[in-house]
Coordinates of C-alpha atoms in Angstrom, one line a residue:
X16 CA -36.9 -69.3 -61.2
X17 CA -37.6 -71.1 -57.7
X18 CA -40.8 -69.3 -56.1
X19 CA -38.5 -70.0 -52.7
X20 CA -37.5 -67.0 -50.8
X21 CA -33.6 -66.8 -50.1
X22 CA -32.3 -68.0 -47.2
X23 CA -32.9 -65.4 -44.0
X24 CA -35.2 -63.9 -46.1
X25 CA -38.3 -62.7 -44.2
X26 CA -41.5 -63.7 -45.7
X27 CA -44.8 -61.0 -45.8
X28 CA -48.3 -62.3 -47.1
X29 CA -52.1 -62.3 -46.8
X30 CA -53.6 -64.7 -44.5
X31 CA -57.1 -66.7 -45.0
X32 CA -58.2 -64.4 -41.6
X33 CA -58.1 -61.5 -43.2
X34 CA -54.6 -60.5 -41.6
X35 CA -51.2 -59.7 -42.9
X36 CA -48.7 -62.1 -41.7
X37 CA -44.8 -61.8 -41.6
X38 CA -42.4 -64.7 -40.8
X39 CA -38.4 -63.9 -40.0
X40 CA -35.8 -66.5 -39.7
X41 CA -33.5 -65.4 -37.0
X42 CA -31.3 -68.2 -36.9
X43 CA -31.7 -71.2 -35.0
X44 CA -32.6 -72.9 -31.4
X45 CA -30.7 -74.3 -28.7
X46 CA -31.9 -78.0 -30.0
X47 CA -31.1 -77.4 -33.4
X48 CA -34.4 -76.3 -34.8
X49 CA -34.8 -72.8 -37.3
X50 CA -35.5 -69.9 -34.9
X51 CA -38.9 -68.1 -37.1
X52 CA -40.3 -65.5 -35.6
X53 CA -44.2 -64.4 -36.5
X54 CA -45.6 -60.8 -36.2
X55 CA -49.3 -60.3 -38.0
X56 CA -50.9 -56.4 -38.1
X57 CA -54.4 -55.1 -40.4
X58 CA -52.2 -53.9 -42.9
X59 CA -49.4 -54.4 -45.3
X60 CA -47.4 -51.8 -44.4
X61 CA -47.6 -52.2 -40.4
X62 CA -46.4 -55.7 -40.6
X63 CA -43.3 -54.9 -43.1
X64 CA -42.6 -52.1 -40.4
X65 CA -42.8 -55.1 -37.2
X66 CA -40.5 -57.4 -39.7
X67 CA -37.9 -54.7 -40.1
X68 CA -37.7 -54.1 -36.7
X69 CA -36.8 -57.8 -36.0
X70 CA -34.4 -57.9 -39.1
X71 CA -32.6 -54.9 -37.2
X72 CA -32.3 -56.6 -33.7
X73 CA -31.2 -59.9 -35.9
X74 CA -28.5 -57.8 -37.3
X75 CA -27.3 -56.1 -34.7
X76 CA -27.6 -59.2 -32.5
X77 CA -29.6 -57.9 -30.0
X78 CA -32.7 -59.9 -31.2
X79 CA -34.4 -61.5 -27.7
X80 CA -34.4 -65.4 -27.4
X81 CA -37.1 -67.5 -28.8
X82 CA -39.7 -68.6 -26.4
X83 CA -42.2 -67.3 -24.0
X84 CA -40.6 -64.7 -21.9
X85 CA -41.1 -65.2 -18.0
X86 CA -43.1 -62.6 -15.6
X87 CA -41.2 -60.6 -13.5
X88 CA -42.2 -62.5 -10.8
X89 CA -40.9 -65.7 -12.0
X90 CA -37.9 -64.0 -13.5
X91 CA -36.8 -62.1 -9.8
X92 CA -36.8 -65.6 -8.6
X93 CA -34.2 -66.8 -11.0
X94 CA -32.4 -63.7 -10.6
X95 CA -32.2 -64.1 -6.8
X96 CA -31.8 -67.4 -6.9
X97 CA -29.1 -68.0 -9.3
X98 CA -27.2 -65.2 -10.3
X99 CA -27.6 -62.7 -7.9
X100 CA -27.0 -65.4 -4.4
X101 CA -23.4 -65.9 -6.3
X102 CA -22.3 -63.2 -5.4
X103 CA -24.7 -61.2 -2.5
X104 CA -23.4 -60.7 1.0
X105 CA -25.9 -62.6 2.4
X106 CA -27.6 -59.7 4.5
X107 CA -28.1 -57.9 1.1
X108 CA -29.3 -61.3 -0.4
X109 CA -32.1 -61.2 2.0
X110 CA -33.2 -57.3 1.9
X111 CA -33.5 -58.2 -1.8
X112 CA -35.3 -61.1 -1.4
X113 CA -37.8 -58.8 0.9
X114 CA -38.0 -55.7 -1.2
X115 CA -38.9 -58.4 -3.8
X116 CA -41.6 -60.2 -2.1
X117 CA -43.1 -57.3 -0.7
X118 CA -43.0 -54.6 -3.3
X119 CA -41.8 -55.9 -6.9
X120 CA -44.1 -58.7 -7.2
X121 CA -47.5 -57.5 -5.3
X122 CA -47.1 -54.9 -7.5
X123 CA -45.9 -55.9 -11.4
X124 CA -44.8 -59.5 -11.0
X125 CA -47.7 -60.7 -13.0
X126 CA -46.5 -58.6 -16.2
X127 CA -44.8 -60.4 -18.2
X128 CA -40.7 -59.4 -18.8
X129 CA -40.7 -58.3 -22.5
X130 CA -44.0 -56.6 -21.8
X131 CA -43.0 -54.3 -19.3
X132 CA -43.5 -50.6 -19.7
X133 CA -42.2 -47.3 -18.0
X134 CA -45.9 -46.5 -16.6
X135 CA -45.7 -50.5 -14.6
X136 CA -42.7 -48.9 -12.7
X137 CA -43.9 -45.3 -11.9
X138 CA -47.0 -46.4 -11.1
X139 CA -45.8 -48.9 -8.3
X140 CA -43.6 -46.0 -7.3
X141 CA -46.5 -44.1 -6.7
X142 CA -48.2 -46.3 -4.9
X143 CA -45.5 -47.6 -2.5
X144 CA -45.2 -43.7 -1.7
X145 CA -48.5 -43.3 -0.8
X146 CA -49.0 -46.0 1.3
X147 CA -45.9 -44.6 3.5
X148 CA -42.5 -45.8 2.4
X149 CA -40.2 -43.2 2.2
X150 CA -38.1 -42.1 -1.0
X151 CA -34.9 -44.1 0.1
X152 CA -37.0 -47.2 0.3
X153 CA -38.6 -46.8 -2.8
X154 CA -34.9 -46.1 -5.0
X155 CA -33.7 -49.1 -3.4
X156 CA -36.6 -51.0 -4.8
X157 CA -36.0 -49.4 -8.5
X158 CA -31.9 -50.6 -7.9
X159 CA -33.2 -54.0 -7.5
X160 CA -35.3 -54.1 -10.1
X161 CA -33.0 -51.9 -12.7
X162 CA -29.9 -54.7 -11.7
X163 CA -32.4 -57.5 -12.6
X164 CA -33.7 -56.4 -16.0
X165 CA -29.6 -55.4 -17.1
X166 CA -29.2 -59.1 -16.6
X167 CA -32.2 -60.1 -18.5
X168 CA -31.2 -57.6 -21.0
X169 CA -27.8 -58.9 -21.0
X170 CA -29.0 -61.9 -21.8
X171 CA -31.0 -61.3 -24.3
X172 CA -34.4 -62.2 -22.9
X173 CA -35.3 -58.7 -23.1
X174 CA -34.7 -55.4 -26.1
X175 CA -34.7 -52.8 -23.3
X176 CA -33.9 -52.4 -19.2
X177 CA -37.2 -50.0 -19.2
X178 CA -36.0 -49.2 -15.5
X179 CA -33.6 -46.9 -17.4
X180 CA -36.4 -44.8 -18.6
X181 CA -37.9 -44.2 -15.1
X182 CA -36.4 -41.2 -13.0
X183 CA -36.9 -43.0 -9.3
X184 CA -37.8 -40.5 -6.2
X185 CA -35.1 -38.0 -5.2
X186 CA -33.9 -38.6 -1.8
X187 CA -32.4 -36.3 0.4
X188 CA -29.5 -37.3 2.0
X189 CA -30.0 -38.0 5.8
X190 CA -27.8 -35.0 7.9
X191 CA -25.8 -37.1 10.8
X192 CA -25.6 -35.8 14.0
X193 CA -22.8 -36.7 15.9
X194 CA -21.7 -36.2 19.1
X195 CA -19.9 -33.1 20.3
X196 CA -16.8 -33.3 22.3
X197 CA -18.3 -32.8 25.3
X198 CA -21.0 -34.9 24.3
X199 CA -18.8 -37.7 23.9
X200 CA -17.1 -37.5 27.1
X201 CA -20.4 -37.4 29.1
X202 CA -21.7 -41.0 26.6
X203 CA -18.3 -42.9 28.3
X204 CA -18.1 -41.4 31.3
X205 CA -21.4 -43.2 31.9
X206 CA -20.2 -46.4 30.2
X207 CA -17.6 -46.7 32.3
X208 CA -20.5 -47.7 35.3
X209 CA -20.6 -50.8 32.7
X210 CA -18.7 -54.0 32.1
X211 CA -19.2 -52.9 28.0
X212 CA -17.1 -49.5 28.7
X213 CA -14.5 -50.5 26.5
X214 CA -17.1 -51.7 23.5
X215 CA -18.1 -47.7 23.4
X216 CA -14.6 -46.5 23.5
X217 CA -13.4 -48.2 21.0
X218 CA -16.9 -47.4 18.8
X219 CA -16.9 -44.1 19.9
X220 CA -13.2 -43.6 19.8
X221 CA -11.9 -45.2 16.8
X222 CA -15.6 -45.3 14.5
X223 CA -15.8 -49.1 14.3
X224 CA -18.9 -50.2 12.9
X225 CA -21.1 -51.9 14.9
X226 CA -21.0 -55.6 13.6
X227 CA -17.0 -54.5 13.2
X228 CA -16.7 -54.2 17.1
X229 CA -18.9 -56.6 18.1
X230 CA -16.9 -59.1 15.6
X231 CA -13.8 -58.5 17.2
X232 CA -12.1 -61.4 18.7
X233 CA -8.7 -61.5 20.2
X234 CA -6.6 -63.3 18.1
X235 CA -6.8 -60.5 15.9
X236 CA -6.1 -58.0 18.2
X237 CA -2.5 -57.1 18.5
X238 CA -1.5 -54.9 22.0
X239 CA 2.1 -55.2 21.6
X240 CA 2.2 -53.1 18.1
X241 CA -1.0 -51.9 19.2
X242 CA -3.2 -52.5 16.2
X243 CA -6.7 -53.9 15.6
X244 CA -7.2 -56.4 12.8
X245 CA -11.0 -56.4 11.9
X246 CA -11.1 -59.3 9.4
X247 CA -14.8 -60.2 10.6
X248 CA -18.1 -58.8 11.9
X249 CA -20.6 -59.6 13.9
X250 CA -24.4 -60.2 11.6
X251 CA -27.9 -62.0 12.1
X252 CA -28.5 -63.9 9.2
X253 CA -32.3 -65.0 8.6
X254 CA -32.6 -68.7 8.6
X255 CA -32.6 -71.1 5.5
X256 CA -34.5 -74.3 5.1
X257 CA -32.7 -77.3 5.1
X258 CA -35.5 -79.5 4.3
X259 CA -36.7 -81.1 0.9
X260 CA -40.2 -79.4 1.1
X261 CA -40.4 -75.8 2.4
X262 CA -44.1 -75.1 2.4
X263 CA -44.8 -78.4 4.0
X264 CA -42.6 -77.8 6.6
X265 CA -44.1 -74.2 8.0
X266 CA -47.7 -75.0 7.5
X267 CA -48.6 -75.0 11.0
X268 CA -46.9 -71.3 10.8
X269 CA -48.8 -69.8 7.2
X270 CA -51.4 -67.1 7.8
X271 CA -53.0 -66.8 4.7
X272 CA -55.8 -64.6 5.7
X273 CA -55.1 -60.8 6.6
X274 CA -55.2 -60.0 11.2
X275 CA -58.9 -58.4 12.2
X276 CA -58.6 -55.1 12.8
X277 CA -58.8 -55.8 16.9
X278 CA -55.7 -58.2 16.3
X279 CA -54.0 -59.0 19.5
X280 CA -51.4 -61.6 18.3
X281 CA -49.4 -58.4 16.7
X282 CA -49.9 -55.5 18.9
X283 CA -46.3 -55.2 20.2
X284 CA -45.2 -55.1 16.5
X285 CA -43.9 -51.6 15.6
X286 CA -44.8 -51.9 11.9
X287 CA -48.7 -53.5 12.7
X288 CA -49.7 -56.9 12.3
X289 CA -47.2 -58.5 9.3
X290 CA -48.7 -59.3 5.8
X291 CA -50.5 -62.6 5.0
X292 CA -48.2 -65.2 3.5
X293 CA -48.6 -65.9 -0.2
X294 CA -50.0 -69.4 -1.4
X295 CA -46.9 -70.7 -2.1
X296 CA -45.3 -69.5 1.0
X297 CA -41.5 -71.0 1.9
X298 CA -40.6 -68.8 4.9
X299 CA -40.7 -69.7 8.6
X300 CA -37.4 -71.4 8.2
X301 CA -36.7 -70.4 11.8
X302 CA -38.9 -73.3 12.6
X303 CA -37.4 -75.6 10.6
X304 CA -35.4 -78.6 12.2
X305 CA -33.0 -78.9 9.5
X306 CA -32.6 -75.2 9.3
X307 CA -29.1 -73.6 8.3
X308 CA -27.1 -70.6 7.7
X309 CA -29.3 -68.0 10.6
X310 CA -28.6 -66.8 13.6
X311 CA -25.6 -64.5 15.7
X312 CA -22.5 -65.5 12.4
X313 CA -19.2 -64.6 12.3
X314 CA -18.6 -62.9 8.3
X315 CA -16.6 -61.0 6.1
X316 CA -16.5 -57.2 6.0
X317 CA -18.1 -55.8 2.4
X318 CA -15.2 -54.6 1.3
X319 CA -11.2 -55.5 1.3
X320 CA -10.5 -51.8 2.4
X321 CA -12.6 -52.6 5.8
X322 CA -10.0 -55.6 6.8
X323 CA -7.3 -53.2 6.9
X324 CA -5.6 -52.7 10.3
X325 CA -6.3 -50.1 12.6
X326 CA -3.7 -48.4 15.2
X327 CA -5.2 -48.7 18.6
X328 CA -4.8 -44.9 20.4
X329 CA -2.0 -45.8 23.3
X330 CA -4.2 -44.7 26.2
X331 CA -6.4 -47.7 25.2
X332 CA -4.3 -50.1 25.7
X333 CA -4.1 -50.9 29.9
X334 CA -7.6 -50.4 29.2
X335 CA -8.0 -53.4 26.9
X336 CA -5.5 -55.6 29.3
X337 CA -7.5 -54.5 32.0
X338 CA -11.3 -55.5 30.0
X339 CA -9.1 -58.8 28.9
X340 CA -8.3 -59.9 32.9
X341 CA -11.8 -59.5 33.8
X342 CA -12.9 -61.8 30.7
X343 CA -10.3 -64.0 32.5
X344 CA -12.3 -63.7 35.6
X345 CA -15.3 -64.4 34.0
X346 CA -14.4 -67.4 32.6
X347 CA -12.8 -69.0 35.8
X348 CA -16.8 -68.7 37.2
X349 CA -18.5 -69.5 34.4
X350 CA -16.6 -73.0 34.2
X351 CA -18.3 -75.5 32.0
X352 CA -21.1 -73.2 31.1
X353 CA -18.1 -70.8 29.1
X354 CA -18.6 -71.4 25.3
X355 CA -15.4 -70.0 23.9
X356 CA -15.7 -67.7 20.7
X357 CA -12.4 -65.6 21.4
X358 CA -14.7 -62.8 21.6
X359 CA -13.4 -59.3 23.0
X360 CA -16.8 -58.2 24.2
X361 CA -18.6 -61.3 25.2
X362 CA -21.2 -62.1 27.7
X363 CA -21.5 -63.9 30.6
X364 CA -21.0 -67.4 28.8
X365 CA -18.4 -66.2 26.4
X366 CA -21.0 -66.1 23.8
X367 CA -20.6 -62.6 21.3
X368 CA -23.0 -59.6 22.5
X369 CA -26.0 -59.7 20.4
X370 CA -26.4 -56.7 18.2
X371 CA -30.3 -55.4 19.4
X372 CA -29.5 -55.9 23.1
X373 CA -26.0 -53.7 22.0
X374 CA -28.2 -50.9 20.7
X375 CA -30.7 -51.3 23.4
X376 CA -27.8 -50.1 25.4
X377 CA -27.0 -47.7 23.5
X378 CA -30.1 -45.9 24.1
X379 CA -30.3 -46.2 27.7
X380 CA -26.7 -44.6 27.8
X381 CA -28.2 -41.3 25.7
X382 CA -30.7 -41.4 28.5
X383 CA -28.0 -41.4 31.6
X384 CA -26.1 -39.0 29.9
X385 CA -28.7 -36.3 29.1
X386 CA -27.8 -36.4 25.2
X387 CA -30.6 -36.1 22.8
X388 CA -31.7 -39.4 20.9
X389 CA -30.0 -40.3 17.7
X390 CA -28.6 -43.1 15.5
X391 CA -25.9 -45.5 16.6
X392 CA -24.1 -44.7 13.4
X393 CA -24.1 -41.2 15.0
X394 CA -22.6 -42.3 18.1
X395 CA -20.1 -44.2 16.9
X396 CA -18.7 -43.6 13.2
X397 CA -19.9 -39.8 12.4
X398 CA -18.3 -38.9 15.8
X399 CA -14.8 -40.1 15.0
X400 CA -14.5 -39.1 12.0
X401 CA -16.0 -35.5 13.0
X402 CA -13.9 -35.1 16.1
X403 CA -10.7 -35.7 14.1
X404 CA -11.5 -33.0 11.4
X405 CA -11.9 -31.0 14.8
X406 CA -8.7 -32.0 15.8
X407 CA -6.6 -30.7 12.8
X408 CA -6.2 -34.4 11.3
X409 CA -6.6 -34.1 7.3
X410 CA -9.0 -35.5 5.3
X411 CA -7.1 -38.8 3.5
X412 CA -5.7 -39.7 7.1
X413 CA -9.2 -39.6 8.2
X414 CA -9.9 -41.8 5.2
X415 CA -7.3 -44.2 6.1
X416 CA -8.7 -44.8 9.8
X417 CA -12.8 -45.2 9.0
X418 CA -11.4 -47.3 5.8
X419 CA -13.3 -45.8 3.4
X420 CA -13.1 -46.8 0.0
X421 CA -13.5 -43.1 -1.6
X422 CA -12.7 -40.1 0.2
X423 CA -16.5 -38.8 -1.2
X424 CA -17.5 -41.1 1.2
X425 CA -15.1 -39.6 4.2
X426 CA -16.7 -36.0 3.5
X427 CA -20.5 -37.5 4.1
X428 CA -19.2 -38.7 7.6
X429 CA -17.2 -35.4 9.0
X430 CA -20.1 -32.4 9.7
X431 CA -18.7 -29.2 10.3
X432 CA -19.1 -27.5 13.7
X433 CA -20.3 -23.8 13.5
X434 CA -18.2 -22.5 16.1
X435 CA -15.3 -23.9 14.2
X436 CA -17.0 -22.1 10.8
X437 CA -17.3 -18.6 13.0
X438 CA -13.6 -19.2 14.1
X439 CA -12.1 -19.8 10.5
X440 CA -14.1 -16.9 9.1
X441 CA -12.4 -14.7 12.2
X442 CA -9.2 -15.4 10.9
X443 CA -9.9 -15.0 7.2
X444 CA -11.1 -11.7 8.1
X445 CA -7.9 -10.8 10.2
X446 CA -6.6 -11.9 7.0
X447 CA -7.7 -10.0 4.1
X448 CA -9.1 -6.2 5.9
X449 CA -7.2 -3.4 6.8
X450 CA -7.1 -2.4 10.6
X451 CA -8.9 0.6 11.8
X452 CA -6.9 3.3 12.2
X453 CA -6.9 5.0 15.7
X454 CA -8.9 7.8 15.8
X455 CA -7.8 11.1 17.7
X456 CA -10.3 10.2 20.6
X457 CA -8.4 6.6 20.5
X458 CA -6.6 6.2 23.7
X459 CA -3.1 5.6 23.0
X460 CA -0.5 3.9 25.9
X461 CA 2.6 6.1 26.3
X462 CA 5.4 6.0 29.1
X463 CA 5.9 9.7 28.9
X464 CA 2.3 12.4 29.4
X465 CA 2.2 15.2 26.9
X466 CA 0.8 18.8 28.3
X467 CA -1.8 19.2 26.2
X468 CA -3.7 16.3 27.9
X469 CA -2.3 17.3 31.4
X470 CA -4.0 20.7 30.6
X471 CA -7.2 19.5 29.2
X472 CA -8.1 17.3 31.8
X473 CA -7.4 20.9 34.1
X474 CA -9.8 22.5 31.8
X475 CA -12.6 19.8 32.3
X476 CA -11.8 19.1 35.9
X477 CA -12.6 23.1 36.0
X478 CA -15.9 22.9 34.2
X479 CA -17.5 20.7 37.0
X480 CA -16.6 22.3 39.5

């Protein structure tokens, strides 16, 4: 009989180095060539326990793919790059791209992918934590990396998404705080001082999003049926290099040693003086002269709910014909200096408002109307959809108007008022417990007067006297 092992037969020996050596043939290569696999242990028995571990994945066809397996580092890069920029909006694109240089790969991008344990993750948790980042930061920095190791695990590069085995920070749920009624009225009775009046009312009035409102341009805005189309919004995009050689192209802008603790370069920066750049560093694409894809951009909405159409509340309406003369006016001045977007809140040149001078705004109109600072999501979305559920408007109509996907999501942006809670609990108690009954001290209403009470009050009128 041959001495020749069968074929996919794994192969377990002694080695000249004192070792115990185990070969498995899990198939073959992309070029052709037979796929063996090597795992070596001290003894006999650890080795046939590493070879039947590999037969298993073989079997089950789970088994990784030959090769060295790249860092996480190198393997976020391919993720962002190639799979995940496919489909990305490309705001989210570029948070990801930022979590990822600035927290994934400082902290375990040099392990390598296959390597990767549970105690990598919690530690870089930990850390991020203490340095300052709050909880919500830190989840969105475990989503990123959990949604790149299910590809890679997909794929077969990797046996196990270890991300799954990590519970990430609990977050609680940030409480809005939307206007009151009153509230309201006071925020646009001091936007109507301003040219923008109508930009609040319809954000305050109808819960447009921000980049929603400021994305609105009139061809899809329809006064006769009185309806608002929004099939785009208002974003800045960060700039892309359009050049052949990235690095080259910002060196006069890389900073590769960390700001003196006197810096003066960065002192207006809210977050401190920004992190030095990495050796390889491609950013600074603002700067580039081929640059592409930044800037004020007209895209999509997220979602296909958030293009559906909105009815326009009646009393808006001369309004809106009223805001769309005086863009007429403006125009006629402006002349040759008019760049024409179709925008329905526009500047000066007809160019779309830009989003931070929008919220700049926004604050200074808290600040002439005596309200109490808070978020522009607060302002605008939470207050609409609060002041309906106020106004007796049920929940899936509510739904329907802030074109939310899930009416889960519709309860998170209605916040109950208390005197509204004090009111219905009135009425359940009307509801369910008996009246008092009048006591014989209760004063009763009667068209006729009895003698006995004619003759008491005698009797009292008597005793102080």
């Amino acid at each position: 009989m041959s001495p020749r092992n069968p074929n996919m037969e794994s192969s377990v020996y002694l080695g000249s180095d004192g070792w115990w050596h185990g070969r498995v043939t899990m198939g073959v290569k992309d070029d052709g060539s037979p796929d063996r696999r090597h795992r070596r242990a001290k003894t006999e028995a650890e080795v046939r326990r590493k070879v039947r571990e590999l037969e298993n994945l073989r079997d089950k066809g789970r088994a990784p793919k030959a090769g060295r397996k790249p860092t996480v580092a190198q393997w976020m890069e391919t993720y962002l790059t190639d799979i995940a920029s496919l489909k990305l909006k490309p705001r989210s694109l570029d948070d990801y791209w930022s979590k990822t240089r600035n927290d994934i790969v400082p902290g375990i991008g040099r392990h390598r992918i296959d390597k990767l344990a549970p105690e990598h993750l919690e530690k870089m948790y930990r850390a991020m934590l203490d340095d300052g980042h709050a909880p919500s930061h830190v989840l969105k920095v475990h989503r990123i990396l959990s949604r790149a190791l299910k590809i890679a695990h997909r794929r077969r590069i990797i046996v196990e998404n270890v991300a799954t085995l990590v519970d990430p920070p609990t977050v609680d749920e940030t409480e809005a705080n939307p206007f009151t009624t009153d509230e309201a009225k006071a925020f646009l009775r001091a936007a109507a001082k301003r040219p923008s009046f109508m930009r609040w009312c319809v954000g305050v009035g109808m819960g447009f999003r921000q980049g929603e409102t400021l994305g609105l341009r009139w061809l899809y805005v329809d006064l006769d049926g009185e309806l608002f189309h929004p099939q785009w919004q208002l974003q800045r995009l960060t700039w892309r290099h359009g050049c052949k050689d990235p690095h080259a192209c910002g060196a006069r802008l890389h900073r590769f040693e960390p700001c003196p603790p006197d810096c003066t370069t960065h002192k207006s920066y809210a977050r401190g003086c920004p992190k030095p750049c990495p050796k390889t560093c491609m950013r600074h694409a603002s700067a580039c002269p081929e640059r592409k894809g930044g800037g004020l951009v007209f895209t999509r909405p997220k979602t296909k709910k958030s293009r559906n159409p909105v009815p326009i509340p009646p009393p808006f309406v001369p309004y809106l014909l009223e805001h769309k003369a005086r863009q007429e006016e403006t125009r006629a001045v402006a002349g040759d200096e008019w760049q024409e977007y179709g925008a329905v809140f526009a500047r000066q040149d007809g160019r779309p408002l830009d989003p931070r001078a929008d919220w700049e705004e926004f604050k200074e109109l808290l600040k002439e109307a005596g309200i109490d600072d808070r978020r522009l999501y607060d302002g605008s979305r939470h207050t609409a959809g609060t002041i309906l559920n106020e106004l007796g408007v049920d929940m899936p109509t509510i739904m329907e108007i802030l074109r939310h996907t899930q009416i889960s999501q519709t309860r998170r942006y209605v916040k109950g008022r208390s005197h509204l809670s004090k009111d219905a609990m009135r009425r359940m108690g009307d509801t369910f417990m008996p009246q008092p009954e009048p006591t014989s001290e209760t004063t009763t209403e009667s068209m006729t007067e009895s003698t006995d009470r004619r003759a008491a009050r005698a009797l009292r009128r008597r005793r102080i006297r």
